[in-house]
């Protein structure tokens, strides 16, 4: 017995290894950004920070980060936020730092919206996303940085967005609401083991970035909170999102790349975006591409996704005037339960920044593979509707099973201006995808 045990553990270990390999669990975002150990550590309390939920800590955060920026210790510096509630106005991060939230630490945004700083609109949007002109700076902001980590023991970054949602509802927002966390023009970013709560607008927005890892995060906002997207990689490359739970009032993950003529002019695509082992619930889409895709989106892989109580499972959306491209998109191993529409690919979604958009700037959509998708309580299997002068091509549906409310029957697929193939799809797909000679469309696009 005693001697057999090592053998058993070796076998068990091998089995576990095989299991992990077979089901892909060993594939992670590790390696995209090297994890840094920081020898130099400071605490927000060294700068007068008080975690009583009432004291304003803006000065403490700004001074701590100023110190990190100017002392430039070898290997960077970790800024420790101990347990407690630290109320603060928005602040900028700097390069070579870790913002570390201890268990029970909360960084909470002030409600002084009238004092909130403004920043320039993104060049790829030409204006604020919801109001013309500038936009309120993100609660936690980083521009032109490298080697930044936001991590810890699942402390919370709380945007206290309610006041902003009400301004939106009452129509008295002057500028576009702030994101909770935004990185611009940055590379080598890790966001992990943090809870994001009640963002005023989008939660995590990497824009013009590369090499970004977001993992083990929890993102929460009420179902009726307007535009609280979970994670929006925007004109960014090598972004890896995994092992996270997201439940918000808008799309859970939406890959974007700029808006109409401004996005076309800026011309920066999103590419090599990986999303895996993400679970959550949204009144809109679970996994989305768009609708702002004017700089182009390519090489997106989403796998092992669970979406429940949601509007749409997988949603690829663009519009006339967008231009740009959406190509080489693969979504696989998705389970959905209680969603209104399983899959929707549409060329008529989203608004325009102004009436200067070019109606002849049609999007180019080619090479979308959706495979191994299983759904129960799905009201409508889906629709794939391209544009008359820009049909969507090489669309592949493979091994898709979307059951209705009352058993295996659900309303048929709706398709127009689309070509591609469908293999083992139930309910049976529309005629445009059913011709067997097209099955070449189902070669792996990634
Ligand atoms: C933070 O960064 C923004 C945008 O880069 C800049 O406009 C602002 O002045 C910075 N604020 C502080 C306090 O450094
Ligand atoms: C933090 O949350 C993540 C994701 O939910 C979880 O995997 C991890 O074990 C938690 N870490 C701690 C220290 O509680």
Short mmCIF file of C-alpha atoms and ligand atoms in Angstrom, two decimals:
data_model
loop_
_atom_site.label_atom_id
_atom_site.label_comp_id
_atom_site.label_asym_id
_atom_site.label_seq_id
_atom_site.Cartn_x
_atom_site.Cartn_y
_atom_site.Cartn_z
CA UNK A 1 0.00 0.00 0.00
CA UNK A 2 2.71 2.38 1.09
CA UNK A 3 4.75 1.62 -2.03
CA UNK A 4 1.87 1.88 -4.40
CA UNK A 5 1.02 5.40 -3.38
CA UNK A 6 3.71 7.18 -5.45
CA UNK A 7 2.54 5.26 -8.48
CA UNK A 8 -1.04 6.30 -7.81
CA UNK A 9 -0.03 9.92 -7.48
CA UNK A 10 2.03 9.75 -10.64
CA UNK A 11 -0.95 8.26 -12.48
CA UNK A 12 -3.30 10.80 -10.97
CA UNK A 13 -0.93 13.56 -11.86
CA UNK A 14 -0.66 12.32 -15.44
CA UNK A 15 -4.40 12.01 -15.66
CA UNK A 16 -4.85 15.52 -14.35
CA UNK A 17 -2.25 16.76 -16.81
CA UNK A 18 -3.97 14.98 -19.69
CA UNK A 19 -7.31 16.32 -18.53
CA UNK A 20 -6.02 19.85 -18.41
CA UNK A 21 -4.36 19.56 -21.80
CA UNK A 22 -7.45 18.02 -23.37
CA UNK A 23 -9.75 20.67 -22.04
CA UNK A 24 -7.37 23.53 -22.54
CA UNK A 25 -7.17 24.57 -18.93
CA UNK A 26 -3.41 24.89 -19.04
CA UNK A 27 -3.60 27.61 -21.64
CA UNK A 28 -3.42 30.94 -19.84
CA UNK A 29 -2.47 34.56 -20.41
CA UNK A 30 0.86 34.00 -18.64
CA UNK A 31 3.80 35.19 -20.68
CA UNK A 32 2.08 38.06 -22.43
CA UNK A 33 3.25 40.40 -19.67
CA UNK A 34 6.03 39.33 -17.28
CA UNK A 35 4.93 39.38 -13.63
CA UNK A 36 7.11 41.80 -11.65
CA UNK A 37 8.21 41.50 -8.08
CA UNK A 38 8.67 44.97 -6.59
CA UNK A 39 11.24 45.32 -3.82
CA UNK A 40 10.31 48.90 -3.08
CA UNK A 41 7.01 49.20 -1.25
CA UNK A 42 5.10 52.15 0.13
CA UNK A 43 1.70 52.36 1.76
CA UNK A 44 -0.94 54.95 1.07
CA UNK A 45 -0.94 55.59 4.83
CA UNK A 46 2.69 56.86 4.53
CA UNK A 47 1.22 59.72 2.51
CA UNK A 48 -1.55 60.53 4.96
CA UNK A 49 -4.14 58.17 3.53
CA UNK A 50 -7.08 57.47 5.86
CA UNK A 51 -9.43 54.59 5.16
CA UNK A 52 -12.44 55.82 7.09
CA UNK A 53 -14.71 56.22 4.08
CA UNK A 54 -15.03 59.98 4.69
CA UNK A 55 -11.56 61.53 4.43
CA UNK A 56 -10.65 62.60 0.92
CA UNK A 57 -7.44 60.82 -0.11
CA UNK A 58 -6.80 62.54 -3.44
CA UNK A 59 -3.65 64.24 -2.16
CA UNK A 60 -2.34 60.98 -0.68
CA UNK A 61 -2.78 59.06 -3.95
CA UNK A 62 -1.34 61.85 -6.09
CA UNK A 63 1.66 62.33 -3.77
CA UNK A 64 2.36 58.61 -3.49
CA UNK A 65 2.30 58.24 -7.26
CA UNK A 66 4.39 61.41 -7.72
CA UNK A 67 6.98 59.86 -5.40
CA UNK A 68 6.96 56.59 -7.36
CA UNK A 69 7.30 58.47 -10.64
CA UNK A 70 10.19 60.68 -9.54
CA UNK A 71 12.20 58.42 -7.22
CA UNK A 72 12.20 55.70 -9.88
CA UNK A 73 13.34 52.81 -7.70
CA UNK A 74 14.90 49.88 -9.53
CA UNK A 75 12.20 47.34 -10.42
CA UNK A 76 9.42 49.81 -9.70
CA UNK A 77 7.36 50.39 -6.59
CA UNK A 78 4.32 48.77 -5.04
CA UNK A 79 1.70 51.09 -3.56
CA UNK A 80 -0.10 49.20 -0.82
CA UNK A 81 -3.68 50.05 0.06
CA UNK A 82 -4.53 48.46 3.42
CA UNK A 83 -8.03 47.36 4.49
CA UNK A 84 -10.37 50.33 4.78
CA UNK A 85 -12.41 52.58 2.53
CA UNK A 86 -10.34 55.23 0.75
CA UNK A 87 -12.46 57.94 -0.76
CA UNK A 88 -10.69 59.85 -3.53
CA UNK A 89 -11.05 61.91 -6.67
CA UNK A 90 -9.65 60.49 -9.89
CA UNK A 91 -5.91 59.99 -10.17
CA UNK A 92 -3.24 59.05 -12.74
CA UNK A 93 -1.02 56.01 -12.43
CA UNK A 94 2.62 56.03 -13.50
CA UNK A 95 4.97 53.49 -15.10
CA UNK A 96 6.70 50.71 -13.16
CA UNK A 97 4.18 50.56 -10.35
CA UNK A 98 1.79 48.11 -8.75
CA UNK A 99 -1.40 49.38 -7.17
CA UNK A 100 -2.02 46.67 -4.56
CA UNK A 101 -5.39 46.41 -2.82
CA UNK A 102 -5.33 44.31 0.35
CA UNK A 103 -8.25 42.10 1.27
CA UNK A 104 -10.92 44.53 2.48
CA UNK A 105 -9.38 47.57 0.79
CA UNK A 106 -11.80 49.76 -1.15
CA UNK A 107 -10.81 52.69 -3.35
CA UNK A 108 -13.99 54.68 -3.71
CA UNK A 109 -14.74 57.49 -6.17
CA UNK A 110 -16.06 60.77 -4.79
CA UNK A 111 -19.49 61.95 -5.79
CA UNK A 112 -18.18 65.46 -6.56
CA UNK A 113 -18.95 65.15 -10.24
CA UNK A 114 -18.73 68.94 -10.76
CA UNK A 115 -15.04 68.85 -9.83
CA UNK A 116 -14.23 65.93 -12.13
CA UNK A 117 -11.34 66.74 -14.55
CA UNK A 118 -11.89 66.68 -18.30
CA UNK A 119 -9.59 65.13 -20.88
CA UNK A 120 -9.50 65.40 -24.66
CA UNK A 121 -11.73 63.12 -26.74
CA UNK A 122 -10.07 60.02 -28.19
CA UNK A 123 -8.84 60.77 -31.73
CA UNK A 124 -10.44 57.53 -32.99
CA UNK A 125 -13.84 58.73 -31.71
CA UNK A 126 -13.53 62.40 -32.62
CA UNK A 127 -15.70 63.40 -29.65
CA UNK A 128 -16.91 61.94 -26.39
CA UNK A 129 -18.83 58.70 -26.86
CA UNK A 130 -22.05 60.13 -25.52
CA UNK A 131 -21.61 63.92 -25.64
CA UNK A 132 -19.71 66.14 -28.07
CA UNK A 133 -16.40 67.60 -26.91
CA UNK A 134 -14.12 66.30 -24.16
CA UNK A 135 -14.87 63.58 -21.67
CA UNK A 136 -14.51 63.17 -17.95
CA UNK A 137 -11.18 61.55 -17.07
CA UNK A 138 -11.39 57.93 -15.94
CA UNK A 139 -11.46 57.37 -12.19
CA UNK A 140 -8.12 55.56 -12.43
CA UNK A 141 -6.24 56.70 -15.50
CA UNK A 142 -2.97 55.89 -17.24
CA UNK A 143 -1.57 57.48 -20.39
CA UNK A 144 1.70 56.52 -22.09
CA UNK A 145 2.69 54.01 -19.41
CA UNK A 146 4.49 50.70 -19.29
CA UNK A 147 4.80 47.97 -16.69
CA UNK A 148 1.78 48.70 -14.52
CA UNK A 149 -0.04 46.19 -12.31
CA UNK A 150 -3.36 46.62 -10.51
CA UNK A 151 -3.73 43.63 -8.25
CA UNK A 152 -3.95 42.38 -4.68
CA UNK A 153 -6.25 40.25 -2.58
CA UNK A 154 -9.56 41.01 -4.26
CA UNK A 155 -9.98 44.49 -2.85
CA UNK A 156 -12.53 46.72 -4.56
CA UNK A 157 -12.45 49.71 -6.88
CA UNK A 158 -15.88 51.30 -6.47
CA UNK A 159 -16.97 53.98 -8.96
CA UNK A 160 -20.16 54.91 -7.05
CA UNK A 161 -21.69 55.30 -10.49
CA UNK A 162 -25.29 55.85 -9.36
CA UNK A 163 -24.99 59.63 -9.49
CA UNK A 164 -23.67 59.44 -13.08
CA UNK A 165 -26.34 56.96 -14.20
CA UNK A 166 -28.98 59.37 -12.91
CA UNK A 167 -27.42 62.29 -14.78
CA UNK A 168 -27.58 60.15 -17.92
CA UNK A 169 -31.20 59.17 -17.21
CA UNK A 170 -32.21 62.77 -16.56
CA UNK A 171 -30.38 63.96 -19.68
CA UNK A 172 -28.25 66.51 -17.83
CA UNK A 173 -24.81 65.09 -18.52
CA UNK A 174 -22.56 67.76 -19.94
CA UNK A 175 -19.76 65.47 -21.11
CA UNK A 176 -19.21 61.73 -21.58
CA UNK A 177 -19.15 59.82 -18.30
CA UNK A 178 -15.82 58.56 -16.91
CA UNK A 179 -14.64 54.98 -17.25
CA UNK A 180 -13.66 53.25 -14.03
CA UNK A 181 -10.15 52.34 -15.29
CA UNK A 182 -8.61 53.45 -18.57
CA UNK A 183 -5.15 52.86 -20.00
CA UNK A 184 -4.19 54.79 -23.14
CA UNK A 185 -1.03 54.35 -25.25
CA UNK A 186 0.34 51.89 -22.72
CA UNK A 187 1.96 48.47 -22.77
CA UNK A 188 2.71 45.73 -20.27
CA UNK A 189 -0.40 46.07 -18.12
CA UNK A 190 -1.73 43.44 -15.70
CA UNK A 191 -5.07 43.76 -13.94
CA UNK A 192 -5.85 40.82 -11.67
CA UNK A 193 -7.56 39.83 -8.43
CA UNK A 194 -9.57 43.02 -8.08
CA UNK A 195 -13.32 43.60 -7.82
CA UNK A 196 -14.72 46.46 -9.93
CA UNK A 197 -18.02 47.86 -8.80
CA UNK A 198 -20.55 50.40 -10.06
CA UNK A 199 -18.56 52.05 -12.80
CA UNK A 200 -20.01 55.37 -14.02
CA UNK A 201 -19.57 54.17 -17.64
CA UNK A 202 -17.39 51.39 -19.18
CA UNK A 203 -15.44 49.49 -16.52
CA UNK A 204 -12.03 48.66 -17.98
CA UNK A 205 -10.96 50.40 -21.19
CA UNK A 206 -7.53 49.67 -22.68
CA UNK A 207 -7.22 51.93 -25.73
CA UNK A 208 -4.17 52.19 -28.08
CA UNK A 209 -2.48 49.61 -25.82
CA UNK A 210 -0.59 46.39 -26.33
CA UNK A 211 0.23 43.45 -24.10
CA UNK A 212 -2.55 43.70 -21.58
CA UNK A 213 -3.60 40.87 -19.25
CA UNK A 214 -6.86 40.98 -17.31
CA UNK A 215 -7.54 37.92 -15.19
CA UNK A 216 -9.27 36.85 -11.98
CA UNK A 217 -11.37 39.97 -11.93
CA UNK A 218 -14.96 40.40 -10.84
CA UNK A 219 -16.93 43.22 -12.43
CA UNK A 220 -20.32 44.12 -11.00
CA UNK A 221 -22.93 46.75 -11.84
CA UNK A 222 -26.74 46.59 -11.74
CA UNK A 223 -28.55 45.24 -14.81
CA UNK A 224 -30.23 48.61 -15.36
CA UNK A 225 -27.05 50.69 -15.09
CA UNK A 226 -26.53 52.40 -18.49
CA UNK A 227 -23.44 51.58 -20.61
CA UNK A 228 -21.51 49.81 -17.88
CA UNK A 229 -19.61 47.53 -20.32
CA UNK A 230 -17.28 45.13 -18.53
CA UNK A 231 -14.04 45.15 -20.56
CA UNK A 232 -13.65 47.02 -23.88
CA UNK A 233 -10.30 46.38 -25.62
CA UNK A 234 -10.21 49.26 -28.10
CA UNK A 235 -7.63 49.72 -30.90
CA UNK A 236 -5.36 47.46 -28.87
CA UNK A 237 -3.35 44.33 -29.56
CA UNK A 238 -2.31 41.29 -27.53
CA UNK A 239 -5.02 41.61 -24.94
CA UNK A 240 -5.77 38.50 -22.90
CA UNK A 241 -8.80 38.26 -20.63
CA UNK A 242 -9.45 35.13 -18.59
CA UNK A 243 -10.96 33.53 -15.50
CA UNK A 244 -13.31 36.36 -14.70
CA UNK A 245 -16.90 36.95 -13.67
CA UNK A 246 -18.75 39.92 -15.14
CA UNK A 247 -22.32 41.01 -14.52
CA UNK A 248 -23.20 44.52 -15.66
CA UNK A 249 -25.77 46.68 -17.45
CA UNK A 250 -24.18 46.38 -20.90
CA UNK A 251 -21.89 44.09 -22.95
CA UNK A 252 -19.58 41.94 -20.82
CA UNK A 253 -16.62 42.12 -23.22
CA UNK A 254 -16.81 44.27 -26.38
CA UNK A 255 -13.86 44.51 -28.76
CA UNK A 256 -13.79 47.91 -30.48
CA UNK A 257 -11.57 50.10 -32.69
CA UNK A 258 -12.95 53.59 -33.15
CA UNK A 259 -15.98 55.33 -34.51
CA UNK A 260 -16.85 56.02 -38.15
CA UNK A 261 -14.74 58.65 -39.99
CA UNK A 262 -12.58 59.27 -36.90
CA UNK A 263 -11.80 55.58 -36.42
CA UNK A 264 -11.15 55.13 -40.13
CA UNK A 265 -8.80 58.13 -40.08
CA UNK A 266 -6.96 56.96 -36.99
CA UNK A 267 -6.72 53.46 -38.50
CA UNK A 268 -5.63 51.47 -35.48
CA UNK A 269 -7.10 47.95 -35.33
CA UNK A 270 -7.70 45.66 -32.40
CA UNK A 271 -5.90 42.37 -32.97
CA UNK A 272 -4.95 39.21 -31.13
CA UNK A 273 -7.57 39.45 -28.44
CA UNK A 274 -8.13 36.32 -26.35
CA UNK A 275 -11.07 35.89 -24.01
CA UNK A 276 -11.41 32.64 -22.09
CA UNK A 277 -13.23 31.22 -19.11
CA UNK A 278 -15.42 34.25 -18.65
CA UNK A 279 -18.83 33.83 -17.03
CA UNK A 280 -21.58 36.36 -16.63
CA UNK A 281 -24.88 37.98 -17.34
CA UNK A 282 -25.80 41.07 -19.39
CA UNK A 283 -29.05 42.63 -20.63
CA UNK A 284 -27.16 43.13 -23.92
CA UNK A 285 -24.34 40.86 -25.17
CA UNK A 286 -22.04 38.39 -23.48
CA UNK A 287 -19.24 38.43 -26.04
CA UNK A 288 -19.35 41.32 -28.51
CA UNK A 289 -17.31 42.74 -31.34
CA UNK A 290 -18.37 46.30 -32.14
CA UNK A 291 -20.23 48.26 -32.91
CA UNK A 292 -17.32 50.75 -33.16
CA UNK A 293 -14.94 48.80 -35.41
CA UNK A 294 -13.75 51.46 -37.83
CA UNK A 295 -10.03 50.75 -37.29
CA UNK A 296 -10.66 47.04 -37.88
CA UNK A 297 -10.85 44.00 -35.59
CA UNK A 298 -9.02 40.77 -36.31
CA UNK A 299 -7.77 37.61 -34.64
CA UNK A 300 -10.22 37.39 -31.79
CA UNK A 301 -10.53 34.08 -29.96
CA UNK A 302 -13.20 33.62 -27.28
CA UNK A 303 -13.53 30.19 -25.67
CA UNK A 304 -15.01 28.51 -22.63
CA UNK A 305 -17.62 31.18 -22.05
CA UNK A 306 -20.76 30.86 -19.92
CA UNK A 307 -23.55 33.39 -20.47
CA UNK A 308 -26.84 33.32 -18.60
CA UNK A 309 -29.88 35.59 -18.13
CA UNK A 310 -28.74 37.76 -21.01
CA UNK A 311 -29.99 39.56 -24.09
CA UNK A 312 -27.61 38.12 -26.70
CA UNK A 313 -24.98 35.42 -26.29
CA UNK A 314 -22.54 36.32 -29.06
CA UNK A 315 -22.98 39.61 -30.92
CA UNK A 316 -20.92 40.91 -33.83
CA UNK A 317 -22.18 44.36 -34.75
CA UNK A 318 -21.24 47.08 -37.19
CA UNK A 319 -22.95 49.64 -39.36
CA UNK A 320 -22.74 51.64 -42.56
CA UNK A 321 -20.31 54.53 -42.09
CA UNK A 322 -18.10 52.36 -39.90
CA UNK A 323 -15.85 51.08 -42.66
CA UNK A 324 -13.07 48.99 -41.15
CA UNK A 325 -13.07 45.21 -41.07
CA UNK A 326 -14.03 42.33 -38.83
CA UNK A 327 -12.14 39.17 -39.72
CA UNK A 328 -10.75 35.99 -38.24
CA UNK A 329 -13.07 35.84 -35.28
CA UNK A 330 -13.47 32.48 -33.50
CA UNK A 331 -15.88 31.83 -30.68
CA UNK A 332 -16.02 28.31 -29.31
CA UNK A 333 -17.10 26.28 -26.27
CA UNK A 334 -19.93 28.52 -25.19
CA UNK A 335 -22.74 27.52 -22.89
CA UNK A 336 -25.72 29.81 -22.60
CA UNK A 337 -28.88 29.63 -20.56
CA UNK A 338 -31.92 31.89 -20.58
CA UNK A 339 -30.92 34.31 -23.32
CA UNK A 340 -33.22 36.06 -25.78
CA UNK A 341 -31.01 35.59 -28.88
CA UNK A 342 -28.17 33.11 -29.09
CA UNK A 343 -26.11 34.56 -31.93
CA UNK A 344 -26.48 37.85 -33.74
CA UNK A 345 -24.26 39.22 -36.51
CA UNK A 346 -25.61 42.49 -37.82
CA UNK A 347 -24.65 45.32 -40.16
CA UNK A 348 -27.16 47.87 -38.88
CA UNK A 349 -26.19 48.47 -35.27
CA UNK A 350 -25.09 51.55 -33.40
CA UNK A 351 -25.21 55.31 -33.76
CA UNK A 352 -22.94 57.79 -35.54
CA UNK A 353 -20.68 60.49 -34.04
CA UNK A 354 -22.18 63.15 -36.33
CA UNK A 355 -23.70 63.45 -39.77
CA UNK A 356 -20.32 63.73 -41.47
CA UNK A 357 -19.98 59.93 -41.58
CA UNK A 358 -19.53 58.47 -45.05
CA UNK A 359 -22.51 56.28 -46.01
CA UNK A 360 -20.27 54.55 -48.57
CA UNK A 361 -17.82 53.43 -45.86
CA UNK A 362 -19.12 49.88 -45.57
CA UNK A 363 -17.65 47.38 -43.12
CA UNK A 364 -15.90 44.27 -44.43
CA UNK A 365 -16.86 41.16 -42.47
CA UNK A 366 -15.14 37.91 -43.39
CA UNK A 367 -14.18 34.76 -41.52
CA UNK A 368 -16.28 34.31 -38.42
CA UNK A 369 -16.28 30.82 -36.92
CA UNK A 370 -18.75 29.97 -34.19
CA UNK A 371 -18.44 26.40 -32.96
CA UNK A 372 -19.41 24.14 -30.09
CA UNK A 373 -22.12 26.40 -28.78
CA UNK A 374 -24.82 24.93 -26.59
CA UNK A 375 -27.79 26.82 -25.24
CA UNK A 376 -30.91 26.08 -23.26
CA UNK A 377 -33.88 28.42 -22.82
CA UNK A 378 -32.76 30.40 -25.87
CA UNK A 379 -35.79 32.26 -27.26
CA UNK A 380 -34.30 32.79 -30.74
CA UNK A 381 -31.37 30.86 -32.19
CA UNK A 382 -30.07 33.82 -34.10
CA UNK A 383 -29.73 36.08 -37.07
CA UNK A 384 -26.94 36.90 -39.49
CA UNK A 385 -27.73 39.94 -41.58
CA UNK A 386 -25.06 41.47 -43.76
CA UNK A 387 -25.29 44.53 -45.99
CA UNK A 388 -26.56 44.39 -49.54
CA UNK A 389 -23.42 46.00 -50.95
CA UNK A 390 -21.13 44.35 -48.43
CA UNK A 391 -22.29 40.81 -47.73
CA UNK A 392 -20.68 38.96 -44.83
CA UNK A 393 -18.62 36.03 -46.13
CA UNK A 394 -16.95 32.89 -44.79
CA UNK A 395 -19.29 32.67 -41.87
CA UNK A 396 -19.04 29.22 -40.31
CA UNK A 397 -21.42 27.73 -37.81
CA UNK A 398 -20.38 24.34 -36.50
CA UNK A 399 -21.86 22.11 -33.79
CA UNK A 400 -24.39 24.59 -32.53
CA UNK A 401 -27.39 23.55 -30.53
CA UNK A 402 -29.71 26.23 -29.25
CA UNK A 403 -32.80 24.93 -27.55
CA UNK A 404 -35.95 26.95 -27.09
CA UNK A 405 -38.02 27.58 -24.02
CA UNK A 406 -40.24 24.60 -24.50
CA UNK A 407 -37.94 21.94 -25.86
CA UNK A 408 -35.72 21.58 -28.90
CA UNK A 409 -37.84 23.75 -31.19
CA UNK A 410 -36.99 27.39 -31.47
CA UNK A 411 -37.78 29.91 -34.24
CA UNK A 412 -35.62 29.53 -37.35
CA UNK A 413 -32.49 31.52 -38.08
CA UNK A 414 -32.83 34.76 -40.00
CA UNK A 415 -30.21 35.46 -42.64
CA UNK A 416 -29.61 37.92 -45.44
CA UNK A 417 -26.58 39.02 -47.46
CA UNK A 418 -24.41 36.32 -45.95
CA UNK A 419 -22.47 33.32 -47.23
CA UNK A 420 -20.67 30.50 -45.50
CA UNK A 421 -21.41 27.08 -44.13
CA UNK A 422 -23.17 25.32 -41.32
CA UNK A 423 -22.37 21.89 -39.95
CA UNK A 424 -24.47 20.16 -37.28
CA UNK A 425 -26.53 23.20 -36.42
CA UNK A 426 -29.88 22.94 -34.65
CA UNK A 427 -32.39 24.42 -35.22
CA UNK A 428 -31.42 24.00 -38.86
CA UNK A 429 -29.68 27.04 -40.26
CA UNK A 430 -30.92 29.30 -43.01
CA UNK A 431 -30.50 28.28 -46.66
CA UNK A 432 -27.64 30.75 -47.30
CA UNK A 433 -25.40 28.72 -44.98
CA UNK A 434 -26.63 25.26 -45.86
CA UNK A 435 -24.95 24.50 -49.16
CA UNK A 436 -22.45 21.68 -48.60
CA UNK A 437 -19.91 22.93 -51.19
CA UNK A 438 -19.31 25.94 -48.95
CA UNK A 439 -18.03 23.85 -46.06
CA UNK A 440 -14.51 25.16 -46.74
CA UNK A 441 -15.71 28.20 -44.78
CA UNK A 442 -15.47 26.01 -41.72
CA UNK A 443 -11.69 25.65 -41.83
CA UNK A 444 -10.23 27.18 -38.70
CA UNK A 445 -9.87 30.91 -39.17
CA UNK A 446 -7.77 31.67 -36.14
C1 LIG B 1 -3.74 63.06 -15.46
O1 LIG B 1 -3.61 62.74 -16.82
C2 LIG B 1 -4.42 63.55 -17.67
C3 LIG B 1 -4.40 62.98 -19.07
O2 LIG B 1 -3.14 62.46 -19.40
C4 LIG B 1 -3.92 64.98 -17.58
O3 LIG B 1 -4.71 65.82 -18.41
C5 LIG B 1 -4.01 65.44 -16.14
O4 LIG B 1 -3.46 66.73 -15.99
C6 LIG B 1 -3.31 64.49 -15.19
N1 LIG B 1 -3.65 64.86 -13.83
C7 LIG B 1 -2.76 64.95 -12.86
C8 LIG B 1 -3.28 65.35 -11.52
O5 LIG B 1 -1.58 64.72 -13.03
C1 LIG B 2 -9.77 36.41 -5.76
O1 LIG B 2 -10.76 36.19 -6.75
C2 LIG B 2 -10.36 35.28 -7.75
C3 LIG B 2 -11.39 35.30 -8.84
O2 LIG B 2 -12.67 35.17 -8.34
C4 LIG B 2 -10.13 33.92 -7.11
O3 LIG B 2 -9.75 33.00 -8.10
C5 LIG B 2 -9.04 34.04 -6.07
O4 LIG B 2 -8.87 32.82 -5.39
C6 LIG B 2 -9.36 35.13 -5.05
N1 LIG B 2 -8.17 35.37 -4.27
C7 LIG B 2 -8.18 35.53 -2.96
C8 LIG B 2 -6.86 35.86 -2.32
O5 LIG B 2 -9.20 35.45 -2.30
#
